[in-house]
Amino acid sequence: MADVFDCAMQELGGVKSEIVGTTRISCRWDVRLVRFACESCRAAIGQIRYFLYFILLEAEVFVSMALLCFRKMLRIGTSRDKLLAGILHLANPALLASAPEGTDMLRVYACLVLEHDWTMVLLAAAICLVSCVTAFHLAAQIDTMGARRGRGWMLLLAFVTGTGIWATHFVAMLAYRPGLPTVFLAGPTIGSILIAIGATYAAWSLLFSRIRDRLWGAGLAFAAGIAAMHYTGMAALQTTGRYSYDYSLVAASIIIGSLCSMLAARLFAARRGRRLGAGALLASAICAIHFGSMASVSIRADPSVRLPPSSMDANLLTVFVAMGVVTLMAVMLATAIYEARMARASEDEKQRLMNFTQSALEGLVILDGEMIVDANETFWCIAGYDPSRPPTGLAISDILPDHRARPTRALGPAFFEAKLLGTDGAFVEVETAVRKVAIGGVALESIIVRDITERKAAAAKIAHLASHDSLTGAGNRLSFIQALDGALQQASATAPIALLCLDLDRFKAVNDLHGHPAGDAVLIETARRIRGCLSEHEFLARLGGDEFAIVQRREGQPSAAGSLAARIIETLGNEMRVGELSIHLGSSIGIALFPSNAADADDLHKKADLALYRAKAEGRGTYRFFDSAMDQQLVQRRRLEVDLRSAVHNGELHLHYQPIACLESGRVTGFEALLRWNHPVFGDVPPSEFVPLAEEGGLILEIGEFVLKRACAEAVRWERPLKIAVNISPVQIAHGDIVETVRCVLAKTGLNADRLELEVTEGMLVSNPKKAVAALSALQALGIHIAMDDFGTGYSSLGYFRSFPFDQVKIDQSFVSGLTESSEALAIVKAIIGLGKGLGLAIVAEGVETPEQMRLLKAKGCHKAQGYFIGRPAPIEKFQEICSWSDDGTNRDDTGVANETAQVNGSRHLRPLHLV
């Protein structure tokens, strides 16, 4: 047996040189050797168990493992153990030489089994796995923070990961049993944990970045940090021996660790929910690098090496490791609590999002391929299904048949119109947008559906309103311009175009007397009647108010236009029923032809308007074609507008005065001031022509103030205190401060207020009654007399006498001129005089031209008269005798007014011309 042992020892001489630490076994049997022998026996028993296990796996692995175990036995076993090892080694030289790689793998296994305390190894593995899974849990939560992810959270994540790696390493180091005394240096130990934290911070930063190859970079950063921390920790391990490394095994362990780290990073990035798998892979990387590196190290005992006195022993390191583990466990506990809270918050958020989705106005659909997996209530309502019992197994093509036929660009933010098939078989107008979503890590398709039925109807209505009048349904000004331009493009000298401009007669009275609803009803009926007269070649538009235009494209012009105008005038002249009202209106029409009358659309419209003005001027209820004389009138009108602006400053405006006499006494009681314009080219321009121009151009305020100043200044020079009457324009009430103007004029001229009489028309009260009544009341408060002019020709509403207490009423000359020929005119005059007496108003008759009219008015009780029979309008110089006292002082009454009979003088005119 001794010979066999010696042979075995010689055969294994080369192997023995590689044994970790070469120790000579003393031949003396003392207590230490006995204890050593007992430990060797237990180790041998353990090796037998592993031999049986490897027999079941593979013979080559068994032999290699046996060889490695026997190497251990040669170092620490008994003589019998060494003999058995030598025999087996000599019996299997071929298998031993054929399996070097298996030997390397078995070196790792043998390192774990024979040189480590398995209890501590399992503890280290548990710490490693839990810390890695915790780190990936925390990373997943940090990743959901997005922009709120700060450096503090990243440092915490790096601390958890780095501390887990460091604790795994040093717990495993505490489990390491090299057979020699060991201590640890404080500097490298502390440095190793800092390296682990710094490296993992860099790795996580790469993983959360947007760098293209961030996953591979993060995996390599993890592996580099683990390796750097391990070998820095190994530098902290001090023992009475010298180290040597098998660098091929070191490289293999680092490569395996790098692969596991990169797989962990890729798995985490692809599936945020696979935190356990990613943590297990990172833990595998840590264990591969640590234990592979531990298997590569060999320690040769060297008595000359001394342990540093400032180093830490295993007990102190255990305290530090325990502190690190406790800290790590605290972070894990906090992470678990945070996870629980986040789970509750996630559930609440899920419910909130569900409520938000259900309350959305758009339909939301989630698709898995072609199948609908979820949808909100709005979508089911649009499709016609019961939201409380939505259908299952429904394909999107069953509801949106053209969904897959949408353009490629439809996948994006834009909406595209589609048709949704409802349960009743009818299509619903919708618009859809497609999004890609990830739910539970699964890529799905989301469709947003909007019901645009009402929007389509509203758009159609808006498009109709954009080209049609909202009240009458006729075309508006925009569509009129388009229709006219289109017609003109097709017109020629042989196929002319007719434009008819139409106004209703006396329409303003309908609005004023019956209100705007009645006026709107009249316009609607007017448009209906006009349409009844039109053919398909004629276009009707309402341009505003009661103004209509018709574009006619027919052969046989101008007779076709005249025939159409005659039909329209006839149909609009018939009675209109508006509720219980019976309204009689008429219409006037102006016609212009293209290209004979105009060169373009604007010119054609202008010519048709001129023809309309002619029709109104010639009695209304008729139509007129444009002719060149109308164009000359337009030129003259525009020149008058320009010249009127300088007429005041050039002294072209002056006043004429017409006397007003008392019928009872025959005395002249005052004068009415009448404005005249002597144009340097056209001569005397009638007020009926230039006053409307002044009102339209805004000059009436300046001209009205000029008349008031001149009349008051003239009246102050009269010896007799006769009254002076001045007409007031409605524009002066509406846009000027007439009260302040009158007050300033009276103060400047010194005229007594009770001598001034202001004449207004009913139209002033109709346009803005509140402002007019307020202004007239303020004027009356100054002592000025207010008279209603031309009563009977306008609205003749008795309500005006309730709104404002007039001092005097003037009967219009149209009634006075027919007084002797018409019984109706006599009856109206008699009624007005009776009304005045009943209200205590003075009555003045205008336009008295004959003695018969004078006698009738006096007999009916009229108070005053004014007209050519009393005196024609003339400069005040012709009435000097009336304005001054008689030389002999005779014929004076108690008031001092001369009792004279007014004489008819001057040339005869049709009627006195007033300012308004």
CSV table of N, CA, C and O in Angstrom, one decimal, residues 644-689:
chain,number,residue,atom,x,y,z
A,644,LEU,N,-71.1,121.7,-52.8
A,644,LEU,CA,-71.9,122.0,-51.6
A,644,LEU,C,-70.9,122.2,-50.4
A,644,LEU,O,-71.2,123.0,-49.5
A,645,ARG,N,-69.8,121.5,-50.4
A,645,ARG,CA,-68.9,121.6,-49.2
A,645,ARG,C,-68.2,123.0,-49.1
A,645,ARG,O,-67.9,123.4,-48.0
A,646,SER,N,-68.1,123.7,-50.2
A,646,SER,CA,-67.5,125.0,-50.2
A,646,SER,C,-68.6,126.1,-50.3
A,646,SER,O,-68.2,127.3,-50.3
A,647,ALA,N,-69.8,125.8,-50.5
A,647,ALA,CA,-70.9,126.8,-50.7
A,647,ALA,C,-71.0,127.7,-49.5
A,647,ALA,O,-71.2,128.9,-49.7
A,648,VAL,N,-70.9,127.2,-48.3
A,648,VAL,CA,-71.1,128.0,-47.1
A,648,VAL,C,-70.0,129.1,-47.0
A,648,VAL,O,-70.2,130.3,-46.8
A,649,HIS,N,-68.7,128.6,-47.2
A,649,HIS,CA,-67.6,129.6,-47.1
A,649,HIS,C,-67.5,130.5,-48.3
A,649,HIS,O,-67.0,131.6,-48.1
A,650,ASN,N,-68.1,130.1,-49.4
A,650,ASN,CA,-68.1,131.0,-50.6
A,650,ASN,C,-69.2,132.0,-50.6
A,650,ASN,O,-69.4,132.8,-51.6
A,651,GLY,N,-70.1,132.0,-49.6
A,651,GLY,CA,-71.2,132.9,-49.6
A,651,GLY,C,-72.3,132.6,-50.6
A,651,GLY,O,-73.1,133.4,-50.9
A,652,GLU,N,-72.4,131.3,-51.0
A,652,GLU,CA,-73.4,130.9,-52.0
A,652,GLU,C,-74.7,130.6,-51.4
A,652,GLU,O,-75.8,130.6,-52.0
A,653,LEU,N,-74.7,130.3,-50.1
A,653,LEU,CA,-76.0,130.0,-49.3
A,653,LEU,C,-76.5,131.3,-48.7
A,653,LEU,O,-75.8,132.1,-48.1
A,654,HIS,N,-77.8,131.5,-48.8
A,654,HIS,CA,-78.5,132.7,-48.2
A,654,HIS,C,-79.9,132.3,-47.9
A,654,HIS,O,-80.4,131.2,-48.2
A,655,LEU,N,-80.6,133.2,-47.1
A,655,LEU,CA,-81.9,132.9,-46.6
A,655,LEU,C,-83.0,133.8,-47.3
A,655,LEU,O,-82.7,135.0,-47.5
A,656,HIS,N,-84.1,133.2,-47.5
A,656,HIS,CA,-85.3,133.9,-47.9
A,656,HIS,C,-86.3,133.8,-46.8
A,656,HIS,O,-86.3,132.8,-46.0
A,657,TYR,N,-87.2,134.7,-46.7
A,657,TYR,CA,-88.2,134.7,-45.6
A,657,TYR,C,-89.6,134.8,-46.1
A,657,TYR,O,-89.9,135.5,-47.1
A,658,GLN,N,-90.5,133.9,-45.6
A,658,GLN,CA,-91.9,133.9,-46.0
A,658,GLN,C,-92.7,134.3,-44.8
A,658,GLN,O,-92.6,133.7,-43.7
A,659,PRO,N,-93.6,135.3,-44.9
A,659,PRO,CA,-94.4,135.7,-43.8
A,659,PRO,C,-95.5,134.7,-43.4
A,659,PRO,O,-96.0,134.0,-44.2
A,660,ILE,N,-95.9,134.8,-42.1
A,660,ILE,CA,-97.0,133.9,-41.6
A,660,ILE,C,-98.0,134.9,-41.0
A,660,ILE,O,-97.6,135.8,-40.1
A,661,ALA,N,-99.3,134.8,-41.4
A,661,ALA,CA,-100.3,135.8,-40.9
A,661,ALA,C,-101.3,135.2,-40.1
A,661,ALA,O,-101.6,134.0,-40.2
A,662,CYS,N,-101.9,136.0,-39.2
A,662,CYS,CA,-103.0,135.5,-38.4
A,662,CYS,C,-104.3,135.7,-39.2
A,662,CYS,O,-104.6,136.8,-39.7
A,663,LEU,N,-105.1,134.7,-39.3
A,663,LEU,CA,-106.3,134.8,-40.1
A,663,LEU,C,-107.4,135.6,-39.5
A,663,LEU,O,-108.2,136.2,-40.1
A,664,GLU,N,-107.4,135.7,-38.2
A,664,GLU,CA,-108.4,136.4,-37.5
A,664,GLU,C,-108.2,137.9,-37.6
A,664,GLU,O,-109.1,138.7,-37.9
A,665,SER,N,-106.9,138.4,-37.5
A,665,SER,CA,-106.7,139.8,-37.5
A,665,SER,C,-106.0,140.3,-38.9
A,665,SER,O,-106.0,141.4,-39.1
A,666,GLY,N,-105.5,139.3,-39.6
A,666,GLY,CA,-104.8,139.7,-40.9
A,666,GLY,C,-103.4,140.2,-40.7
A,666,GLY,O,-102.8,140.7,-41.6
A,667,ARG,N,-102.9,140.2,-39.5
A,667,ARG,CA,-101.6,140.7,-39.2
A,667,ARG,C,-100.5,139.6,-39.4
A,667,ARG,O,-100.7,138.4,-39.3
A,668,VAL,N,-99.3,140.1,-39.8
A,668,VAL,CA,-98.2,139.2,-39.9
A,668,VAL,C,-97.6,139.0,-38.5
A,668,VAL,O,-97.2,140.0,-37.9
A,669,THR,N,-97.5,137.7,-38.1
A,669,THR,CA,-97.0,137.4,-36.8
A,669,THR,C,-95.6,136.9,-36.8
A,669,THR,O,-94.9,136.8,-35.7
A,670,GLY,N,-95.0,136.6,-38.0
A,670,GLY,CA,-93.7,136.1,-38.0
A,670,GLY,C,-93.3,135.7,-39.4
A,670,GLY,O,-94.0,135.8,-40.4
A,671,PHE,N,-92.0,135.2,-39.5
A,671,PHE,CA,-91.5,134.7,-40.8
A,671,PHE,C,-90.9,133.3,-40.6
A,671,PHE,O,-90.4,132.9,-39.5
A,672,GLU,N,-90.9,132.6,-41.7
A,672,GLU,CA,-90.2,131.3,-41.7
A,672,GLU,C,-89.0,131.5,-42.6
A,672,GLU,O,-89.1,132.0,-43.7
A,673,ALA,N,-87.8,131.1,-42.0
A,673,ALA,CA,-86.5,131.2,-42.8
A,673,ALA,C,-86.3,130.0,-43.7
A,673,ALA,O,-86.4,128.9,-43.2
A,674,LEU,N,-86.1,130.3,-45.0
A,674,LEU,CA,-86.0,129.2,-46.0
A,674,LEU,C,-84.6,129.4,-46.6
A,674,LEU,O,-84.2,130.5,-47.1
A,675,LEU,N,-83.9,128.3,-46.7
A,675,LEU,CA,-82.5,128.3,-47.3
A,675,LEU,C,-82.5,128.2,-48.8
A,675,LEU,O,-83.3,127.5,-49.4
A,676,ARG,N,-81.6,129.0,-49.4
A,676,ARG,CA,-81.5,129.0,-50.9
A,676,ARG,C,-80.0,128.9,-51.2
A,676,ARG,O,-79.1,129.3,-50.5
A,677,TRP,N,-79.7,128.3,-52.4
A,677,TRP,CA,-78.3,128.1,-52.9
A,677,TRP,C,-78.3,128.6,-54.3
A,677,TRP,O,-78.9,128.1,-55.2
A,678,ASN,N,-77.5,129.6,-54.5
A,678,ASN,CA,-77.2,130.2,-55.8
A,678,ASN,C,-75.9,129.6,-56.3
A,678,ASN,O,-74.8,130.1,-56.0
A,679,HIS,N,-76.0,128.5,-57.1
A,679,HIS,CA,-74.8,127.9,-57.6
A,679,HIS,C,-74.2,128.7,-58.8
A,679,HIS,O,-74.9,129.3,-59.6
A,680,PRO,N,-72.9,128.9,-58.8
A,680,PRO,CA,-72.3,129.8,-59.8
A,680,PRO,C,-72.5,129.2,-61.2
A,680,PRO,O,-72.4,130.0,-62.2
A,681,VAL,N,-72.7,127.9,-61.4
A,681,VAL,CA,-72.9,127.3,-62.7
A,681,VAL,C,-74.3,127.0,-63.0
A,681,VAL,O,-74.9,127.3,-64.0
A,682,PHE,N,-74.9,126.3,-62.0
A,682,PHE,CA,-76.3,125.8,-62.2
A,682,PHE,C,-77.4,126.8,-61.8
A,682,PHE,O,-78.6,126.5,-61.9
A,683,GLY,N,-77.0,127.9,-61.2
A,683,GLY,CA,-78.0,128.9,-60.8
A,683,GLY,C,-78.6,128.5,-59.5
A,683,GLY,O,-78.0,127.9,-58.6
A,684,ASP,N,-79.9,128.8,-59.3
A,684,ASP,CA,-80.6,128.5,-58.1
A,684,ASP,C,-80.9,127.0,-58.0
A,684,ASP,O,-81.6,126.5,-58.9
A,685,VAL,N,-80.3,126.3,-57.0
A,685,VAL,CA,-80.6,124.9,-56.8
A,685,VAL,C,-81.7,124.7,-55.8
A,685,VAL,O,-81.5,125.3,-54.7
A,686,PRO,N,-82.7,124.0,-56.1
A,686,PRO,CA,-83.8,123.8,-55.1
A,686,PRO,C,-83.4,123.1,-53.9
A,686,PRO,O,-82.5,122.2,-53.9
A,687,PRO,N,-83.9,123.4,-52.7
A,687,PRO,CA,-83.5,122.7,-51.5
A,687,PRO,C,-83.9,121.2,-51.5
A,687,PRO,O,-83.2,120.4,-50.9
A,688,SER,N,-84.9,120.9,-52.3
A,688,SER,CA,-85.2,119.4,-52.4
A,688,SER,C,-84.1,118.6,-53.1
A,688,SER,O,-84.1,117.4,-52.9
A,689,GLU,N,-83.2,119.3,-53.8
A,689,GLU,CA,-82.0,118.6,-54.4
A,689,GLU,C,-80.8,118.6,-53.5
A,689,GLU,O,-80.1,117.6,-53.3
